[in-house]
Amino acid sequence: MPASLAIAFVVGTRPNFPKVAPMLAALRDHPSVRPILVHTGQHYDAELSAMFFEDLGISQPDWMLGVGSGSHAGQTAKVMVEFERRCLEDRPDAIVVVGDVNSTVACALVGSKLLIPVVHVEAGLRSRDRTMPEEINRLVTDVLSDRLYTHCSEAVDNLEAEGIPRGRICAVGNVMIDSLLRVRSKATVPPSLPAELLPARGFGMVTLHRPALVDQVQRMRPMLDALAEISTDLPLFYPVHPRAMAKMAEFGLISTDNEDDGLVRYAGSQLRLCRPIRYQEFLWLLDNSRLVITDSGGIQEETTALGVPCLTVRENTERAVTIDQGTNELIGLDPDDLKAAVRRVLSSAMPTHERIPPQWDGHAGARIIADLLPWLESRA
Ligand code: UD1
């Protein structure tokens, strides 16, 4: 192994951080490798970024690209320009990108044009819905990647069906679950959680932030009304992404005037909205919820690992494995379907932990490093 082997690990948004942490941890056993942690700055609010670094024990980024928000093209282009500039100054031997956000595809494009090997972690997921920007990012990133790490058998099938050679694909398991299992024991109660919600399983959790829902008042208002109705049977706690919070305020759905200790109660109901919360508090909530209502990608997996029922408010999912082998149910965007699904969950027993996909066992990061280093060496 060349002494100077340098590997860039790219993060941009909140869901990326728990995915790189296990690989960085595994590299501590390989002092000859120099990890370069690259933060594109796609997410910049402390609750979406800095606090996650702290909770995951990740050191400060080596390269801060500071791109911030923008249109999809503007944001992707800014990441590309800044990342290319840094790669030309201090050329890494490989670039590892994770997930499916704009930063992922931007850095994969830069790497492939500079002829630096591109490695994609969480490859092969497909919703088959090209109206989702993440689906475009997945397709492009996978086609450009030289090594593709997958976390479920369906992802391998998807890649092979698209003509990606089997030899480039390596099944390793789920890095995000590595982080979840490690930080779970340190999970802490969010200080903003009202005392009456403290008993485990006495509340449900909501995370809804996708533009398909939150950008349209005619969709968001009935959804919040449905959640308020559900909250009479099961109080709900909803940490809100800043863009979703801004949309709700713009549509006049919430007013921060009735904010109480950082919490906004929706229409006087038991649906409580708060600002995003840090990773270890988020895990406590997930772990102790009676059910989770979400449109996120990663949360479908985290609830499966924790054995907590998950209702996904989307028309499709790239994570069918969590339905086939986990606790997830795809509900669609109709609030009446959500209310019916919640009633079903509340009238049934908690699922057992038996159905967890193979290799979601806390060792995916170590498997990646064990494969990646010899693979890079074989190319040298
Ligand atoms: C991104 C990912 C999405 C992921 C989500 C998780 C893409 C295409 N989407 O969506 O897959 O589920 O992160 O959180 O990359 N904003 C802030 N503070 C921040 C960051 C963003 O207020 O720290 C606001 C800004 O108004 C910004 C908007 O959120 O314009 C969108 O941010 P962006 O990072 O482009 O996408 P997300 O919606 O967060």
Short mmCIF file of C-alpha atoms and ligand atoms in Angstrom, two decimals:
data_model
loop_
_atom_site.label_atom_id
_atom_site.label_comp_id
_atom_site.label_asym_id
_atom_site.label_seq_id
_atom_site.Cartn_x
_atom_site.Cartn_y
_atom_site.Cartn_z
CA MET A 1 0.00 0.00 0.00
CA PRO A 2 1.57 3.37 -0.95
CA ALA A 3 2.25 5.37 2.24
CA SER A 4 0.57 8.40 0.78
CA LEU A 5 -2.77 6.80 -0.13
CA ALA A 6 -5.40 9.53 0.29
CA ILE A 7 -9.13 8.86 0.09
CA ALA A 8 -11.69 11.68 -0.10
CA PHE A 9 -15.00 11.03 1.68
CA VAL A 10 -17.74 13.41 0.58
CA VAL A 11 -20.60 14.60 2.77
CA GLY A 12 -23.09 17.32 2.00
CA THR A 13 -26.33 16.79 3.85
CA ARG A 14 -27.59 15.45 7.14
CA PRO A 15 -28.25 11.88 5.94
CA ASN A 16 -24.67 11.58 4.64
CA PHE A 17 -22.95 11.97 8.01
CA PRO A 18 -23.95 8.64 9.62
CA LYS A 19 -22.92 6.91 6.38
CA VAL A 20 -19.30 8.07 6.32
CA ALA A 21 -18.65 7.81 10.09
CA PRO A 22 -18.26 3.98 10.12
CA MET A 23 -15.78 4.04 7.21
CA LEU A 24 -13.69 6.72 8.91
CA ALA A 25 -13.76 4.67 12.12
CA ALA A 26 -12.60 1.54 10.27
CA LEU A 27 -9.73 3.50 8.73
CA ARG A 28 -8.28 4.22 12.17
CA ASP A 29 -6.75 0.73 11.94
CA HIS A 30 -4.93 1.81 8.76
CA PRO A 31 -2.66 4.72 9.69
CA SER A 32 -0.99 4.60 6.27
CA VAL A 33 -4.23 5.83 4.68
CA ARG A 34 -5.03 9.54 4.82
CA PRO A 35 -8.78 10.20 4.84
CA ILE A 36 -9.79 13.61 3.49
CA LEU A 37 -13.21 14.54 4.82
CA VAL A 38 -14.94 16.85 2.36
CA HIS A 39 -18.03 18.81 3.46
CA THR A 40 -19.69 20.48 0.51
CA GLY A 41 -21.80 22.71 2.78
CA GLN A 42 -25.08 21.72 1.09
CA HIS A 43 -26.49 21.62 4.63
CA TYR A 44 -25.10 24.37 6.80
CA ASP A 45 -27.53 24.93 9.71
CA ALA A 46 -26.00 23.67 12.98
CA GLU A 47 -28.95 21.33 13.63
CA LEU A 48 -28.51 19.78 10.20
CA SER A 49 -24.75 19.66 10.22
CA ALA A 50 -22.31 20.56 13.05
CA MET A 51 -24.26 18.77 15.79
CA PHE A 52 -24.29 15.58 13.75
CA PHE A 53 -20.51 15.67 13.49
CA GLU A 54 -20.30 15.92 17.25
CA ASP A 55 -22.72 13.08 17.96
CA LEU A 56 -21.05 10.77 15.45
CA GLY A 57 -17.55 11.54 16.67
CA ILE A 58 -16.43 12.76 13.24
CA SER A 59 -13.57 15.25 13.22
CA GLN A 60 -13.79 18.61 11.50
CA PRO A 61 -13.85 18.42 7.68
CA ASP A 62 -10.51 18.80 5.91
CA TRP A 63 -12.09 20.59 2.97
CA MET A 64 -15.08 22.88 3.50
CA LEU A 65 -16.55 23.81 0.14
CA GLY A 66 -19.23 26.10 1.59
CA VAL A 67 -21.62 25.91 -1.36
CA GLY A 68 -24.91 26.50 0.53
CA SER A 69 -28.38 26.48 -1.00
CA GLY A 70 -29.42 27.09 -4.57
CA SER A 71 -31.30 25.62 -7.49
CA HIS A 72 -30.42 22.03 -8.33
CA ALA A 73 -28.21 23.08 -11.22
CA GLY A 74 -26.68 25.97 -9.29
CA GLN A 75 -25.92 23.86 -6.22
CA THR A 76 -24.55 20.92 -8.22
CA ALA A 77 -22.41 23.21 -10.34
CA LYS A 78 -21.00 25.05 -7.33
CA VAL A 79 -20.01 21.77 -5.68
CA MET A 80 -18.36 20.64 -8.92
CA VAL A 81 -16.32 23.82 -9.36
CA GLU A 82 -15.12 23.91 -5.76
CA PHE A 83 -14.46 20.16 -5.52
CA GLU A 84 -12.54 20.09 -8.80
CA ARG A 85 -10.39 22.98 -7.65
CA ARG A 86 -9.48 21.17 -4.42
CA CYS A 87 -8.86 17.86 -6.23
CA LEU A 88 -6.46 19.56 -8.62
CA GLU A 89 -4.53 21.03 -5.66
CA ASP A 90 -4.37 17.83 -3.57
CA ARG A 91 -5.32 14.93 -5.82
CA PRO A 92 -6.91 12.07 -3.84
CA ASP A 93 -6.34 8.44 -4.88
CA ALA A 94 -10.08 7.73 -4.65
CA ILE A 95 -13.33 9.55 -4.02
CA VAL A 96 -16.02 7.93 -1.89
CA VAL A 97 -19.53 9.33 -2.27
CA VAL A 98 -22.59 8.16 -0.33
CA GLY A 99 -26.34 8.21 -0.89
CA ASP A 100 -28.14 10.22 -3.51
CA VAL A 101 -28.00 13.94 -2.81
CA ASN A 102 -26.80 16.68 -5.15
CA SER A 103 -23.34 16.66 -3.54
CA THR A 104 -23.05 12.93 -4.32
CA VAL A 105 -23.58 13.24 -8.05
CA ALA A 106 -21.55 16.45 -8.30
CA CYS A 107 -18.42 14.87 -6.79
CA ALA A 108 -18.87 11.64 -8.78
CA LEU A 109 -18.88 13.71 -11.98
CA VAL A 110 -15.73 15.57 -10.98
CA GLY A 111 -13.91 12.37 -10.01
CA SER A 112 -14.78 10.51 -13.17
CA LYS A 113 -13.59 13.40 -15.39
CA LEU A 114 -10.33 13.71 -13.47
CA LEU A 115 -9.87 9.93 -13.82
CA ILE A 116 -9.89 9.46 -10.05
CA PRO A 117 -11.63 6.21 -9.03
CA VAL A 118 -15.17 6.90 -7.81
CA VAL A 119 -16.68 4.68 -5.14
CA HIS A 120 -20.41 4.77 -4.40
CA VAL A 121 -21.74 3.60 -1.05
CA GLU A 122 -25.48 2.76 -1.01
CA ALA A 123 -25.45 2.03 -4.74
CA GLY A 124 -28.29 0.46 -6.71
CA LEU A 125 -31.35 1.89 -4.95
CA ARG A 126 -34.15 2.73 -7.39
CA SER A 127 -37.60 4.26 -6.90
CA ARG A 128 -38.17 4.24 -10.69
CA ASP A 129 -39.59 7.73 -10.26
CA ARG A 130 -37.57 10.23 -12.27
CA THR A 131 -39.52 13.17 -10.89
CA MET A 132 -37.41 12.69 -7.73
CA PRO A 133 -34.09 14.53 -8.02
CA GLU A 134 -32.50 11.79 -5.90
CA GLU A 135 -33.39 9.15 -8.52
CA ILE A 136 -31.51 11.11 -11.19
CA ASN A 137 -28.58 11.44 -8.78
CA ARG A 138 -28.59 7.67 -8.13
CA LEU A 139 -28.68 6.71 -11.81
CA VAL A 140 -25.87 9.07 -12.79
CA THR A 141 -23.68 8.29 -9.79
CA ASP A 142 -23.95 4.53 -10.30
CA VAL A 143 -23.13 4.69 -13.98
CA LEU A 144 -20.00 6.74 -13.22
CA SER A 145 -18.75 4.68 -10.28
CA ASP A 146 -15.83 2.29 -10.48
CA ARG A 147 -16.71 0.40 -7.28
CA LEU A 148 -20.29 0.08 -6.02
CA TYR A 149 -21.17 -1.00 -2.48
CA THR A 150 -24.73 -2.24 -1.97
CA HIS A 151 -26.81 -2.86 1.13
CA CYS A 152 -29.51 -5.21 -0.15
CA SER A 153 -29.82 -7.90 -2.81
CA GLU A 154 -32.38 -5.88 -4.73
CA ALA A 155 -29.75 -3.16 -5.28
CA VAL A 156 -27.42 -5.71 -6.85
CA ASP A 157 -30.25 -6.86 -9.16
CA ASN A 158 -31.02 -3.25 -10.15
CA LEU A 159 -27.40 -2.54 -11.06
CA GLU A 160 -27.00 -5.75 -13.05
CA ALA A 161 -30.26 -5.02 -14.91
CA GLU A 162 -28.76 -1.66 -15.95
CA GLY A 163 -25.65 -3.34 -17.31
CA ILE A 164 -23.21 -2.53 -14.49
CA PRO A 165 -20.64 -5.37 -14.52
CA ARG A 166 -21.08 -7.72 -11.54
CA GLY A 167 -17.36 -7.47 -10.81
CA ARG A 168 -17.73 -3.80 -9.84
CA ILE A 169 -20.42 -4.53 -7.27
CA CYS A 170 -19.75 -5.61 -3.70
CA ALA A 171 -22.51 -6.37 -1.16
CA VAL A 172 -21.44 -5.00 2.23
CA GLY A 173 -24.56 -4.12 4.24
CA ASN A 174 -25.85 -0.86 5.62
CA VAL A 175 -23.36 1.72 6.91
CA MET A 176 -26.12 3.91 8.35
CA ILE A 177 -27.14 1.04 10.61
CA ASP A 178 -23.51 0.80 11.83
CA SER A 179 -23.87 4.36 13.15
CA LEU A 180 -27.31 3.72 14.57
CA LEU A 181 -26.14 0.68 16.55
CA ARG A 182 -23.08 2.54 17.83
CA VAL A 183 -24.85 5.74 18.89
CA ARG A 184 -28.04 4.03 20.15
CA SER A 185 -26.52 3.38 23.57
CA LYS A 186 -25.71 7.12 23.88
CA ALA A 187 -29.16 8.23 22.72
CA THR A 188 -30.56 11.03 24.86
CA VAL A 189 -34.03 12.45 25.42
CA PRO A 190 -34.51 15.67 23.42
CA PRO A 191 -34.75 18.54 25.94
CA SER A 192 -37.67 19.97 23.95
CA LEU A 193 -39.78 16.81 24.45
CA PRO A 194 -42.65 17.60 26.83
CA ALA A 195 -42.60 15.44 30.00
CA GLU A 196 -45.97 13.85 29.22
CA LEU A 197 -44.46 12.33 26.06
CA LEU A 198 -41.57 10.73 27.91
CA PRO A 199 -42.99 7.23 28.43
CA ALA A 200 -41.76 4.95 25.66
CA ARG A 201 -44.32 4.16 22.94
CA GLY A 202 -46.61 6.90 24.26
CA PHE A 203 -46.04 9.07 21.21
CA GLY A 204 -45.41 8.90 17.50
CA MET A 205 -42.85 10.72 15.45
CA VAL A 206 -43.24 12.57 12.17
CA THR A 207 -40.67 13.72 9.60
CA LEU A 208 -42.11 15.09 6.36
CA HIS A 209 -39.94 17.38 4.23
CA ARG A 210 -40.15 16.37 0.57
CA PRO A 211 -41.06 19.10 -1.90
CA ALA A 212 -43.77 16.82 -3.40
CA LEU A 213 -45.69 17.31 -0.15
CA VAL A 214 -44.51 20.41 1.67
CA ASP A 215 -44.29 22.74 -1.32
CA GLN A 216 -48.01 22.51 -2.06
CA VAL A 217 -50.41 24.05 0.42
CA GLN A 218 -53.30 21.97 -0.96
CA ARG A 219 -51.34 18.85 0.03
CA MET A 220 -49.72 20.08 3.24
CA ARG A 221 -52.79 21.54 4.94
CA PRO A 222 -54.88 18.32 4.77
CA MET A 223 -51.83 16.33 5.84
CA LEU A 224 -51.28 18.51 8.94
CA ASP A 225 -55.03 18.32 9.69
CA ALA A 226 -54.84 14.51 9.48
CA LEU A 227 -51.81 14.45 11.77
CA ALA A 228 -53.66 16.71 14.25
CA GLU A 229 -56.57 14.25 14.21
CA ILE A 230 -54.24 11.28 14.72
CA SER A 231 -52.62 13.12 17.63
CA THR A 232 -55.81 12.83 19.72
CA ASP A 233 -55.09 9.05 19.94
CA LEU A 234 -51.31 9.27 19.78
CA PRO A 235 -49.49 12.54 20.53
CA LEU A 236 -47.09 13.35 17.71
CA PHE A 237 -43.67 14.99 17.75
CA TYR A 238 -42.44 16.48 14.46
CA PRO A 239 -38.89 17.88 14.10
CA VAL A 240 -39.25 20.01 10.98
CA HIS A 241 -36.62 20.55 8.27
CA PRO A 242 -35.96 24.30 7.86
CA ARG A 243 -37.32 24.39 4.31
CA ALA A 244 -40.56 22.67 5.39
CA MET A 245 -40.91 25.04 8.36
CA ALA A 246 -40.42 28.02 6.04
CA LYS A 247 -43.09 26.67 3.66
CA MET A 248 -45.59 26.13 6.48
CA ALA A 249 -45.06 29.69 7.71
CA GLU A 250 -45.33 31.04 4.15
CA PHE A 251 -48.66 29.21 3.67
CA GLY A 252 -49.92 30.56 7.01
CA LEU A 253 -50.26 27.01 8.37
CA ILE A 254 -48.26 27.75 11.49
CA SER A 255 -47.34 30.83 13.36
CA THR A 256 -44.23 30.95 15.51
CA ASP A 257 -46.14 33.40 17.76
CA ASN A 258 -47.68 30.46 19.60
CA GLU A 259 -44.23 28.95 20.08
CA ASP A 260 -43.74 27.53 23.56
CA ASP A 261 -40.21 26.42 24.53
CA GLY A 262 -39.31 26.00 20.86
CA LEU A 263 -42.45 23.94 20.19
CA VAL A 264 -45.32 24.93 17.95
CA ARG A 265 -48.63 23.15 18.54
CA TYR A 266 -50.55 22.78 15.33
CA ALA A 267 -54.10 24.17 15.66
CA GLY A 268 -54.10 23.53 19.42
CA SER A 269 -53.70 19.77 18.85
CA GLN A 270 -51.26 17.23 20.27
CA LEU A 271 -49.14 17.57 17.11
CA ARG A 272 -46.00 19.39 18.26
CA LEU A 273 -43.56 20.85 15.76
CA CYS A 274 -39.99 21.75 16.64
CA ARG A 275 -36.74 22.64 14.91
CA PRO A 276 -34.51 19.77 13.69
CA ILE A 277 -32.83 17.90 16.51
CA ARG A 278 -29.41 16.34 16.88
CA TYR A 279 -28.66 12.77 15.87
CA GLN A 280 -28.49 11.15 19.29
CA GLU A 281 -31.82 12.73 20.31
CA PHE A 282 -33.36 11.78 17.01
CA LEU A 283 -32.36 8.15 17.61
CA TRP A 284 -33.94 8.22 21.07
CA LEU A 285 -37.20 9.41 19.54
CA LEU A 286 -37.13 6.77 16.81
CA ASP A 287 -36.32 4.03 19.27
CA ASN A 288 -39.10 4.99 21.67
CA SER A 289 -41.87 5.86 19.20
CA ARG A 290 -45.01 3.79 18.84
CA LEU A 291 -44.84 4.50 15.12
CA VAL A 292 -43.05 6.80 12.69
CA ILE A 293 -44.65 8.74 9.83
CA THR A 294 -42.06 9.85 7.28
CA ASP A 295 -41.17 10.66 3.68
CA SER A 296 -37.42 10.33 4.31
CA GLY A 297 -35.29 7.61 2.76
CA GLY A 298 -32.99 6.67 5.62
CA ILE A 299 -35.67 6.65 8.30
CA GLN A 300 -37.41 3.78 6.51
CA GLU A 301 -34.23 1.79 7.18
CA GLU A 302 -33.58 3.00 10.72
CA THR A 303 -37.11 2.03 11.83
CA THR A 304 -36.64 -1.41 10.28
CA ALA A 305 -33.40 -1.87 12.24
CA LEU A 306 -35.13 -0.74 15.45
CA GLY A 307 -38.31 -2.77 14.85
CA VAL A 308 -40.55 0.32 14.99
CA PRO A 309 -43.54 0.50 12.59
CA CYS A 310 -42.94 3.01 9.78
CA LEU A 311 -45.61 4.56 7.54
CA THR A 312 -44.03 6.11 4.46
CA VAL A 313 -45.99 8.99 2.98
CA ARG A 314 -44.81 8.66 -0.60
CA GLU A 315 -46.06 7.10 -3.82
CA ASN A 316 -42.97 4.90 -4.16
CA THR A 317 -39.82 3.90 -2.38
CA GLU A 318 -36.29 2.99 -3.42
CA ARG A 319 -36.10 0.94 -0.23
CA ALA A 320 -38.55 -1.89 -0.92
CA VAL A 321 -36.32 -4.10 1.21
CA THR A 322 -37.77 -2.36 4.29
CA ILE A 323 -41.26 -3.42 3.21
CA ASP A 324 -40.30 -7.00 2.26
CA GLN A 325 -37.97 -7.57 5.19
CA GLY A 326 -38.77 -4.83 7.68
CA THR A 327 -41.43 -2.72 9.38
CA ASN A 328 -42.20 -0.27 6.58
CA GLU A 329 -45.51 0.29 4.81
CA LEU A 330 -45.99 2.52 1.76
CA ILE A 331 -49.07 4.71 2.27
CA GLY A 332 -49.16 7.25 -0.60
CA LEU A 333 -50.03 10.90 -0.16
CA ASP A 334 -53.73 10.59 0.75
CA PRO A 335 -54.28 11.69 4.38
CA ASP A 336 -57.27 9.32 4.73
CA ASP A 337 -55.03 6.37 3.86
CA LEU A 338 -52.58 7.56 6.50
CA LYS A 339 -55.29 7.77 9.17
CA ALA A 340 -56.47 4.24 8.30
CA ALA A 341 -52.91 2.90 8.45
CA VAL A 342 -52.31 4.52 11.85
CA ARG A 343 -55.51 2.91 13.19
CA ARG A 344 -54.28 -0.47 11.94
CA VAL A 345 -50.89 -0.06 13.60
CA LEU A 346 -52.36 1.15 16.89
CA SER A 347 -54.70 -1.83 17.07
CA SER A 348 -51.93 -4.38 16.51
CA ALA A 349 -48.94 -5.54 18.54
CA MET A 350 -45.47 -4.06 18.04
CA PRO A 351 -43.58 -6.02 15.37
CA THR A 352 -40.74 -8.20 16.53
CA HIS A 353 -37.12 -7.54 15.61
CA GLU A 354 -36.88 -10.73 13.58
CA ARG A 355 -37.07 -9.21 10.11
CA ILE A 356 -33.85 -7.28 9.59
CA PRO A 357 -32.09 -7.54 6.21
CA PRO A 358 -28.82 -9.48 6.14
CA GLN A 359 -25.60 -7.53 6.85
CA TRP A 360 -27.44 -4.72 8.66
CA ASP A 361 -25.30 -5.72 11.59
CA GLY A 362 -22.98 -2.85 12.48
CA HIS A 363 -20.02 -4.05 10.38
CA ALA A 364 -20.68 -2.60 6.93
CA GLY A 365 -18.06 0.16 7.25
CA ALA A 366 -15.37 -2.38 8.16
CA ARG A 367 -16.41 -4.57 5.19
CA ILE A 368 -16.08 -1.61 2.82
CA ILE A 369 -12.59 -0.73 4.02
CA ALA A 370 -11.55 -4.40 3.91
CA ASP A 371 -12.57 -4.50 0.24
CA LEU A 372 -11.63 -0.98 -0.81
CA LEU A 373 -7.96 -0.92 0.20
CA PRO A 374 -6.93 -4.11 -1.66
CA TRP A 375 -9.07 -3.01 -4.62
CA LEU A 376 -7.22 0.32 -4.79
CA GLU A 377 -3.90 -1.46 -4.37
CA SER A 378 -4.73 -3.78 -7.27
CA ARG A 379 -5.23 -0.74 -9.52
CA ALA A 380 -2.00 1.02 -8.50
C1 UD1 B 1 -31.57 17.17 0.73
C2 UD1 B 1 -31.56 15.98 -0.22
C3 UD1 B 1 -32.64 14.98 0.22
C4 UD1 B 1 -32.52 14.63 1.67
C5 UD1 B 1 -32.49 15.89 2.53
C6 UD1 B 1 -32.30 15.50 3.97
C7 UD1 B 1 -30.95 16.59 -2.56
C8 UD1 B 1 -31.46 16.64 -3.94
N1 UD1 B 1 -31.86 16.38 -1.60
O1 UD1 B 1 -32.81 17.83 0.57
O2 UD1 B 1 -32.49 13.82 -0.56
O3 UD1 B 1 -33.64 13.85 2.04
O4 UD1 B 1 -31.42 16.73 2.08
O5 UD1 B 1 -32.23 16.51 4.88
O6 UD1 B 1 -29.76 16.73 -2.36
N2 UD1 B 1 -31.87 24.64 4.06
C9 UD1 B 1 -31.69 25.28 5.26
N3 UD1 B 1 -30.61 24.97 6.00
C10 UD1 B 1 -29.69 24.06 5.61
C11 UD1 B 1 -29.88 23.41 4.38
C12 UD1 B 1 -30.97 23.71 3.62
O7 UD1 B 1 -32.49 26.12 5.65
O8 UD1 B 1 -28.73 23.79 6.37
C13 UD1 B 1 -33.06 24.97 3.25
C14 UD1 B 1 -32.76 26.02 2.23
O9 UD1 B 1 -33.90 26.82 2.11
C15 UD1 B 1 -32.56 25.23 0.96
C16 UD1 B 1 -33.53 24.09 1.15
O10 UD1 B 1 -33.49 23.83 2.55
O11 UD1 B 1 -32.79 25.98 -0.19
C17 UD1 B 1 -33.18 22.84 0.39
O12 UD1 B 1 -31.93 22.34 0.80
P1 UD1 B 1 -31.16 21.26 -0.08
O13 UD1 B 1 -29.94 20.83 0.61
O14 UD1 B 1 -31.04 21.70 -1.47
O15 UD1 B 1 -32.16 20.03 -0.14
P2 UD1 B 1 -33.00 19.35 1.01
O16 UD1 B 1 -34.42 19.70 0.79
O17 UD1 B 1 -32.41 19.56 2.37
#
